[in-house]
Amino acid sequence: MELFQYWNEVRGDRDLPRRDEIQPADIRSLLPNIFILQAQADGGIHFRLAGTHICGLFGDELRHRQFSALWLGGQQEEAAGIAGEVVKRCTPMLLAASGATATGDRLDVEVLLTPLASPDGTGDRILGALSPLSRPIWLHMKPLQHLVLDSRCAAFPASERSTAGLTASRIDACDRPFRMTQHLRVFEGGRRN
């Protein structure tokens, strides 16, 4: 949420901010969980950089790797499509996913994708964050093998949200049902067997 709010402030009235407007010092505490992706001429979307916590989660440097390579084989095309949609439509996305280790341990994560422009104004980058939703004892000791997409939801600027909740059209934008309780979005869930 903190990264989304920062991105929203920097962009102002525009669809997206430029990369050179993002000041790392302003989001210092978030840097270990932040990444930047860039669309390539071949159509792929690659990591330009990834924070230390993200690289630690996967036990490897992610720079120059394709974003889709982080996802389970059958979801790689969908993940690439989502990232491409963020770039093309200048629409932020929030993904709910789970990571899996080689020994079957699971870790729920959120992945935020916000569009960015290169210094010349071309929308070809993504500023993102990958954040674990818990801190199991094995975290950073067992690398994640892949991510599995659970749901995605278009993220909207705070100015477009009413204090009473989201409009029906915005609720329809999410793949997973939720209800509003005051200012919180509560996703229906439960234990998965």
Coordinates of C-alpha atoms in Angstrom, one line a residue:
M1 CA 0.0 0.0 0.0
E2 CA 2.9 2.4 0.8
L3 CA 4.4 1.9 -2.6
F4 CA 1.1 2.4 -4.4
Q5 CA 0.5 5.6 -2.5
Y6 CA 4.0 6.9 -3.3
W7 CA 3.5 6.0 -7.0
N8 CA 0.1 7.7 -7.0
E9 CA 1.6 10.9 -5.5
V10 CA 4.4 11.0 -8.0
R11 CA 2.2 10.5 -11.0
G12 CA -0.2 13.3 -10.0
D13 CA -2.8 13.8 -12.7
R14 CA -0.9 11.7 -15.3
D15 CA -1.4 8.0 -16.1
L16 CA 2.1 7.1 -14.9
P17 CA 5.2 8.7 -13.6
R18 CA 8.7 8.6 -15.2
R19 CA 11.4 6.4 -13.9
D20 CA 13.6 9.4 -13.1
E21 CA 10.9 10.9 -10.8
I22 CA 11.1 7.9 -8.5
Q23 CA 13.5 8.8 -5.7
P24 CA 14.9 5.7 -3.8
A25 CA 15.5 7.8 -0.7
D26 CA 11.7 8.5 -0.5
I27 CA 11.0 4.7 -0.3
R28 CA 14.1 3.6 1.4
S29 CA 12.4 1.1 3.8
L30 CA 10.6 -0.6 0.8
L31 CA 13.7 -1.1 -1.4
P32 CA 14.5 -4.7 -0.4
N33 CA 11.0 -5.7 -1.7
I34 CA 10.9 -3.5 -4.8
F35 CA 11.7 -4.4 -8.4
I36 CA 11.7 -2.7 -11.8
L37 CA 10.7 -4.5 -15.0
Q38 CA 11.2 -3.3 -18.6
A39 CA 9.5 -4.4 -21.8
Q40 CA 11.9 -5.6 -24.4
A41 CA 11.8 -5.4 -28.2
D42 CA 11.3 -9.2 -28.3
G43 CA 8.0 -8.8 -26.4
G44 CA 9.4 -10.2 -23.1
I45 CA 9.3 -8.3 -19.8
H46 CA 12.6 -8.6 -17.9
F47 CA 13.9 -7.6 -14.5
R48 CA 16.1 -4.5 -14.6
L49 CA 16.6 -4.8 -10.9
A50 CA 15.2 -6.6 -7.9
G51 CA 15.6 -5.9 -4.2
T52 CA 17.6 -8.1 -1.9
H53 CA 14.6 -9.7 -0.2
I54 CA 13.1 -10.7 -3.5
C55 CA 16.4 -12.2 -4.7
G56 CA 16.7 -13.9 -1.3
L57 CA 13.2 -15.4 -1.7
F58 CA 14.3 -17.1 -4.9
G59 CA 17.9 -17.8 -3.9
D60 CA 19.2 -16.1 -7.0
E61 CA 19.9 -12.7 -8.7
L62 CA 16.8 -11.9 -10.9
R63 CA 18.3 -9.1 -13.0
H64 CA 17.8 -9.8 -16.7
R65 CA 15.5 -12.8 -16.0
Q66 CA 12.0 -12.7 -17.5
F67 CA 9.2 -11.9 -15.1
S68 CA 7.2 -14.8 -16.4
A69 CA 10.0 -17.2 -15.3
L70 CA 9.1 -16.8 -11.7
W71 CA 5.7 -18.4 -12.2
L72 CA 4.6 -22.0 -12.5
G73 CA 5.0 -23.4 -16.0
G74 CA 1.3 -23.3 -16.9
Q75 CA 0.9 -19.7 -15.7
Q76 CA 4.0 -18.1 -17.3
E77 CA 2.1 -16.9 -20.3
E78 CA -0.7 -15.4 -18.1
A79 CA 1.9 -13.7 -15.9
A80 CA 3.6 -12.2 -19.0
G81 CA 0.2 -11.1 -20.2
I82 CA -0.7 -9.4 -16.9
A83 CA 2.6 -7.5 -16.9
G84 CA 2.1 -6.5 -20.6
E85 CA -1.4 -5.3 -19.7
V86 CA 0.0 -3.0 -16.9
V87 CA 2.4 -1.5 -19.4
K88 CA -0.1 -1.2 -22.3
R89 CA -3.1 0.1 -20.3
C90 CA -1.2 2.1 -17.7
T91 CA -3.2 0.3 -15.0
P92 CA -1.7 -0.9 -11.8
M93 CA -2.4 -4.5 -10.7
L94 CA -2.4 -6.3 -7.4
L95 CA -1.7 -10.0 -7.6
A96 CA -2.3 -12.5 -4.8
A97 CA 0.0 -15.5 -5.2
S98 CA 1.7 -18.3 -3.3
G99 CA 5.2 -19.4 -3.6
A100 CA 6.3 -23.0 -3.2
T101 CA 9.7 -24.5 -2.2
A102 CA 11.2 -27.7 -3.4
T103 CA 10.1 -29.4 -0.2
G104 CA 6.5 -28.2 -0.5
D105 CA 6.5 -25.3 1.9
R106 CA 4.1 -22.5 0.9
L107 CA 4.3 -18.8 1.3
D108 CA 1.5 -16.3 0.5
V109 CA 2.7 -13.1 -1.2
E110 CA 1.3 -10.0 -2.8
V111 CA 2.7 -8.6 -6.0
L112 CA 2.0 -5.0 -6.9
L113 CA 2.7 -3.9 -10.5
T114 CA 2.5 -0.1 -11.3
P115 CA 3.3 1.3 -14.7
L116 CA 6.3 3.6 -15.2
A117 CA 7.6 5.6 -18.2
S118 CA 11.3 5.7 -19.3
P119 CA 12.9 9.2 -19.1
D120 CA 11.7 10.0 -22.6
G121 CA 8.0 9.4 -21.6
T122 CA 7.6 6.0 -23.2
G123 CA 5.5 3.7 -21.0
D124 CA 7.7 0.6 -21.0
R125 CA 8.5 -0.2 -17.4
I126 CA 6.9 -1.5 -14.2
L127 CA 7.7 -0.5 -10.6
G128 CA 6.7 -3.4 -8.5
A129 CA 6.8 -4.9 -5.0
L130 CA 6.8 -8.5 -3.9
S131 CA 5.9 -8.9 -0.3
P132 CA 5.5 -12.1 1.8
L133 CA 2.3 -12.0 3.9
S134 CA 3.9 -14.0 6.7
R135 CA 7.4 -14.7 8.0
P136 CA 7.8 -18.5 8.4
I137 CA 10.9 -19.8 10.1
W138 CA 12.3 -21.1 6.8
L139 CA 12.0 -17.8 5.0
H140 CA 15.2 -17.0 3.1
M141 CA 16.7 -20.4 4.0
K142 CA 14.7 -22.4 1.4
P143 CA 14.3 -20.7 -2.0
L144 CA 11.0 -20.5 -3.7
Q145 CA 10.8 -22.6 -6.9
H146 CA 7.9 -20.7 -8.5
L147 CA 4.8 -18.6 -7.8
V148 CA 1.2 -19.6 -8.4
L149 CA -1.3 -16.9 -9.2
D150 CA -4.3 -17.0 -6.9
S151 CA -6.1 -13.8 -8.0
R152 CA -5.6 -10.4 -9.5
C153 CA -7.3 -7.1 -9.0
A154 CA -6.9 -3.8 -10.7
A155 CA -5.6 -1.3 -8.2
F156 CA -7.2 2.2 -8.2
P157 CA -6.0 5.5 -7.0
A158 CA -7.3 6.5 -3.5
S159 CA -9.1 9.5 -5.1
E160 CA -11.3 7.1 -7.0
R161 CA -12.4 5.2 -3.9
S162 CA -15.4 6.3 -1.9
T163 CA -15.1 6.3 1.9
A164 CA -18.0 3.9 2.1
G165 CA -16.4 1.3 -0.2
L166 CA -15.8 0.5 -3.8
T167 CA -18.4 0.8 -6.5
A168 CA -19.9 -2.3 -8.1
S169 CA -17.8 -1.8 -11.3
R170 CA -14.6 -1.8 -9.2
I171 CA -15.7 -4.9 -7.3
D172 CA -16.3 -6.7 -10.7
A173 CA -12.6 -5.8 -11.6
C174 CA -11.4 -8.4 -9.0
D175 CA -11.2 -12.1 -9.7
R176 CA -11.8 -12.9 -6.0
P177 CA -14.9 -11.7 -4.1
F178 CA -14.4 -9.4 -1.2
R179 CA -16.5 -7.1 1.1
M180 CA -15.7 -3.7 2.5
T181 CA -15.5 -3.2 6.2
Q182 CA -14.9 0.4 7.0
H183 CA -11.7 1.2 5.0
L184 CA -10.6 -2.5 4.7
R185 CA -11.1 -4.9 1.8
V186 CA -11.8 -8.4 3.3
F187 CA -11.3 -11.3 0.9
E188 CA -13.4 -14.4 1.4
G189 CA -11.1 -17.3 1.9
G190 CA -10.6 -20.0 4.4
R191 CA -8.3 -22.9 4.8
R192 CA -7.3 -24.7 1.6
N193 CA -6.9 -28.5 1.8

